[in-house]
Short mmCIF file of C-alpha atoms in Angstrom, two decimals:
data_model
loop_
_atom_site.label_atom_id
_atom_site.label_comp_id
_atom_site.label_asym_id
_atom_site.label_seq_id
_atom_site.Cartn_x
_atom_site.Cartn_y
_atom_site.Cartn_z
CA ARG G 1 0.18 0.01 0.05
CA LYS G 2 1.36 3.56 -1.07
CA GLU G 3 1.98 5.76 2.08
CA VAL G 4 -0.59 8.24 0.61
CA GLU G 5 -3.00 7.47 -2.16
CA GLN G 6 -5.14 9.46 -4.29
CA ASP G 7 -7.50 9.32 -6.84
CA PRO G 8 -5.64 11.16 -9.89
CA GLY G 9 -9.08 12.03 -11.69
CA PRO G 10 -9.48 14.11 -13.73
CA PHE G 11 -12.40 15.16 -12.13
CA ASN G 12 -14.92 16.91 -14.45
CA VAL G 13 -17.84 18.86 -12.94
CA PRO G 14 -20.15 21.84 -14.28
CA GLU G 15 -20.10 25.06 -12.51
CA GLY G 16 -22.08 24.97 -8.89
CA ALA G 17 -21.44 21.16 -8.31
CA THR G 18 -20.25 19.53 -5.11
CA VAL G 19 -17.24 17.31 -5.39
CA ALA G 20 -15.60 15.21 -2.96
CA PHE G 21 -12.05 13.63 -2.98
CA ASN G 22 -10.58 10.84 -1.08
CA CYS G 23 -7.00 10.52 0.41
CA THR G 24 -5.97 7.42 2.38
CA TYR G 25 -2.91 7.12 4.39
CA SER G 26 -0.94 3.84 5.50
CA ASN G 27 0.83 4.80 8.62
CA SER G 28 -2.13 4.92 11.51
CA ALA G 29 0.36 7.11 13.82
CA SER G 30 0.13 10.05 11.70
CA GLN G 31 -0.44 13.52 13.26
CA SER G 32 -1.36 15.87 10.88
CA PHE G 33 -2.85 16.45 7.29
CA PHE G 34 -3.10 19.02 4.80
CA TRP G 35 -4.54 19.76 1.67
CA TYR G 36 -2.57 21.97 -0.90
CA ARG G 37 -3.92 23.53 -4.16
CA GLN G 38 -1.53 23.33 -7.27
CA ASP G 39 -2.52 25.28 -10.45
CA CYS G 40 -0.63 24.39 -13.38
CA ARG G 41 2.98 25.08 -13.49
CA LYS G 42 2.46 27.01 -10.28
CA GLU G 43 3.99 26.28 -6.49
CA PRO G 44 1.51 24.32 -4.25
CA LYS G 45 -0.04 26.53 -1.82
CA LEU G 46 -1.97 25.32 1.36
CA LEU G 47 -5.60 25.03 1.22
CA MET G 48 -6.22 23.43 4.48
CA SER G 49 -4.90 22.09 7.75
CA VAL G 50 -6.74 19.30 9.20
CA TYR G 51 -5.51 18.41 12.66
CA SER G 52 -8.82 16.69 14.33
CA SER G 53 -11.93 15.61 13.36
CA GLY G 54 -12.17 17.77 10.45
CA ASN G 55 -12.89 21.63 9.43
CA GLU G 56 -14.58 24.08 7.25
CA ASP G 57 -13.44 27.06 5.18
CA GLY G 58 -16.12 28.60 2.97
CA ARG G 59 -17.05 26.44 0.37
CA PHE G 60 -14.45 23.93 1.52
CA THR G 61 -14.87 21.04 3.85
CA ALA G 62 -11.83 18.59 5.16
CA GLN G 63 -12.98 15.71 7.11
CA LEU G 64 -10.47 12.96 8.99
CA ASN G 65 -11.18 9.51 9.52
CA ARG G 66 -8.55 8.14 11.63
CA ALA G 67 -10.23 4.92 12.19
CA SER G 68 -10.24 4.34 8.42
CA GLN G 69 -7.14 6.33 7.81
CA TYR G 70 -8.36 8.90 5.10
CA ILE G 71 -8.99 12.38 4.76
CA SER G 72 -11.71 13.96 2.35
CA LEU G 73 -11.91 17.18 0.72
CA LEU G 74 -15.32 18.71 -0.21
CA ILE G 75 -15.94 21.54 -2.34
CA ARG G 76 -19.37 23.17 -2.53
CA ASP G 77 -20.63 25.28 -5.27
CA SER G 78 -17.65 24.84 -7.79
CA LYS G 79 -16.03 27.74 -9.30
CA LEU G 80 -14.20 27.73 -12.60
CA SER G 81 -11.31 28.85 -10.30
CA ASP G 82 -11.20 25.82 -8.28
CA SER G 83 -9.49 24.00 -11.16
CA ALA G 84 -6.13 23.06 -9.99
CA THR G 85 -4.49 19.97 -8.47
CA TYR G 86 -5.27 19.14 -4.97
CA LEU G 87 -2.81 17.61 -3.28
CA CYS G 88 -3.18 15.38 -0.18
CA VAL G 89 -0.45 15.37 2.34
CA VAL G 90 0.30 13.78 5.49
CA ASN G 91 3.06 14.42 8.67
CA PRO G 92 3.82 10.96 9.41
CA GLY G 93 5.15 12.51 13.21
CA LEU G 94 8.37 10.88 14.52
CA TYR G 95 8.87 6.95 14.49
CA ALA G 96 11.70 4.85 13.51
CA GLY G 97 12.44 4.99 9.98
CA ASN G 98 11.03 8.07 9.34
CA ASN G 99 13.53 10.62 7.83
CA ARG G 100 11.44 13.44 9.13
CA LYS G 101 9.42 14.31 5.70
CA LEU G 102 6.07 15.10 4.88
CA ILE G 103 4.16 12.51 2.68
CA TRP G 104 2.60 13.95 -0.55
CA GLY G 105 0.43 12.55 -2.53
CA LEU G 106 0.31 12.70 -6.68
CA GLY G 107 -2.66 14.38 -6.54
CA THR G 108 -6.28 14.52 -7.88
CA SER G 109 -7.27 16.66 -10.59
CA LEU G 110 -10.32 18.93 -11.08
CA ALA G 111 -11.74 20.72 -13.66
CA VAL G 112 -14.70 22.80 -13.45
CA ASN G 113 -16.42 23.52 -16.65
CA PRO G 114 -18.86 26.08 -17.76
CA ASN T 1 6.03 40.04 2.91
CA ALA T 2 7.21 38.67 -0.16
CA GLY T 3 7.00 34.83 1.53
CA VAL T 4 9.47 32.61 -0.17
CA THR T 5 11.42 33.80 -3.29
CA GLN T 6 13.51 31.95 -5.50
CA THR T 7 16.06 32.47 -8.52
CA PRO T 8 16.30 32.14 -10.96
CA LYS T 9 12.76 31.10 -12.43
CA PHE T 10 14.63 29.07 -15.44
CA GLN T 11 17.86 27.64 -16.36
CA VAL T 12 19.12 25.79 -18.80
CA LEU T 13 22.49 23.79 -18.35
CA LYS T 14 24.85 21.85 -20.34
CA THR T 15 25.42 18.30 -18.91
CA GLY T 16 28.19 18.69 -16.39
CA GLN T 17 28.16 22.81 -15.48
CA SER T 18 27.49 23.79 -12.22
CA MET T 19 24.91 26.19 -10.59
CA THR T 20 23.18 27.04 -7.59
CA LEU T 21 19.64 27.64 -7.20
CA GLN T 22 19.13 30.78 -4.31
CA CYS T 23 15.88 30.56 -2.01
CA ALA T 24 15.10 33.01 0.46
CA GLN T 25 12.11 33.70 3.10
CA ASP T 26 11.01 36.41 4.97
CA MET T 27 8.70 34.63 7.35
CA ASN T 28 11.05 34.20 10.29
CA HIS T 29 10.61 30.45 10.01
CA ASN T 30 13.17 28.01 11.35
CA SER T 31 13.03 25.06 8.78
CA MET T 32 13.55 25.10 4.96
CA TYR T 33 13.52 22.43 2.25
CA TRP T 34 14.05 21.81 -1.36
CA TYR T 35 11.81 19.46 -3.39
CA ARG T 36 11.87 18.69 -7.08
CA GLN T 37 8.75 17.98 -8.72
CA ASP T 38 8.72 15.60 -11.59
CA PRO T 39 5.79 14.32 -13.60
CA GLY T 40 4.14 11.27 -12.31
CA MET T 41 6.46 11.16 -8.95
CA GLY T 42 4.79 14.16 -6.97
CA LEU T 43 7.25 16.28 -4.93
CA ARG T 44 10.15 14.60 -3.55
CA LEU T 45 12.33 15.94 -0.78
CA ILE T 46 16.10 16.78 -1.80
CA TYR T 47 17.34 18.44 1.41
CA TYR T 48 16.11 19.99 4.43
CA SER T 49 17.00 22.24 7.14
CA ALA T 50 15.23 21.82 10.36
CA SER T 51 17.14 25.11 12.06
CA GLU T 52 19.94 27.59 11.11
CA GLY T 53 23.09 25.70 11.10
CA THR T 54 21.68 22.16 10.46
CA THR T 55 20.96 20.38 7.18
CA ASP T 56 19.77 16.80 6.36
CA LYS T 57 19.18 14.49 3.54
CA GLY T 58 15.97 13.66 2.44
CA GLU T 59 14.54 11.18 -0.40
CA VAL T 60 16.89 11.65 -3.50
CA PRO T 61 19.88 13.99 -2.14
CA ASN T 62 22.39 12.52 -4.72
CA GLY T 63 23.86 14.62 -7.35
CA TYR T 64 23.14 18.01 -4.68
CA ASN T 65 24.49 20.13 -1.96
CA VAL T 66 22.95 22.56 0.23
CA SER T 67 24.08 25.44 2.21
CA ARG T 68 21.71 26.87 5.49
CA LEU T 69 23.61 30.52 5.03
CA ASN T 70 21.59 31.97 7.71
CA LYS T 71 17.93 31.77 8.98
CA ARG T 72 16.15 33.58 5.86
CA GLU T 73 18.55 31.43 2.94
CA PHE T 74 18.81 28.17 1.97
CA SER T 75 20.65 27.66 -1.18
CA LEU T 76 20.70 24.37 -3.45
CA ARG T 77 23.79 23.62 -5.46
CA LEU T 78 24.07 21.22 -8.29
CA GLU T 79 28.19 20.30 -8.89
CA SER T 80 27.84 18.77 -11.95
CA ALA T 81 24.59 18.87 -13.58
CA ALA T 82 23.16 15.51 -15.26
CA PRO T 83 19.69 15.02 -17.57
CA SER T 84 18.20 13.30 -15.15
CA GLN T 85 18.23 16.71 -12.82
CA THR T 86 15.99 18.33 -15.44
CA SER T 87 13.04 18.95 -13.27
CA VAL T 88 10.96 21.75 -11.50
CA TYR T 89 12.90 22.90 -8.08
CA PHE T 90 10.95 24.32 -5.42
CA CYS T 91 11.87 25.53 -1.89
CA ALA T 92 9.81 25.61 0.99
CA SER T 93 9.61 26.86 4.50
CA SER T 94 8.04 26.21 7.58
CA GLU T 95 7.38 27.57 11.38
CA GLN T 96 8.56 24.19 12.75
CA GLY T 97 10.14 21.28 11.39
CA MET T 98 8.43 17.82 9.88
CA GLY T 99 7.79 15.46 12.31
CA THR T 100 6.85 18.02 15.31
CA SER T 101 3.36 18.46 16.62
CA GLY T 102 3.94 22.12 16.04
CA PRO T 103 2.74 24.44 12.89
CA ASN T 104 4.58 22.91 10.27
CA GLU T 105 2.50 23.74 7.22
CA GLN T 106 4.84 24.54 4.35
CA PHE T 107 4.95 27.75 1.98
CA PHE T 108 6.47 27.67 -1.47
CA GLY T 109 8.58 29.65 -3.55
CA PRO T 110 7.43 30.04 -7.27
CA GLY T 111 9.76 27.37 -8.62
CA THR T 112 13.22 26.78 -10.87
CA ARG T 113 12.29 25.32 -14.07
CA LEU T 114 15.66 23.45 -14.71
CA THR T 115 16.88 21.81 -18.21
CA VAL T 116 19.97 20.01 -18.50
CA LEU T 117 21.07 19.00 -21.73
#
């Protein structure tokens, strides 16, 4: 099992749609989780941090399910400007064998169409 | 605040040439990182610096060296460039280091697109 897995997509949705992405992680001791957004040929930018049972920021909601080891990102009322790649990132914390790096998913591509 | 800045934005090298990628942050962050991003591979950590004065290897350090010049600056050097090092290079910083429970969200620079012929 990969350390962090995401459905690569692409997800093609119309404006105004609700879309959800899932991300699974393998290390049950992982401490914190993030969603980043990356536009084409640009740097990743932090979208949301997910520290406990989840959080909401406007149209975006992130959920964490530790028992099943996955996090999700829900985008409501999609806008054209939401078109991007969404990267799931896991902080595995301190454990033997960890060379102190964040674990990055390969990303889920979203295209919002007019 | 400029955040994280990187120079140059683009670079073309011939095999065997050397160059240094510069990175600076003005957020007073303790930790800094160098990543490379290749199609289908995701972000891979090359080196990181948990705090001023320390550097450690990441996932793919071979062919690279780094210098944490001061708290603001973290440079990446390619001593003898190879075509396999053609990639997009991102520098990032965070308030606290990875593996900690502190604020460790990473903030990225705009990237350097490097081509090695």
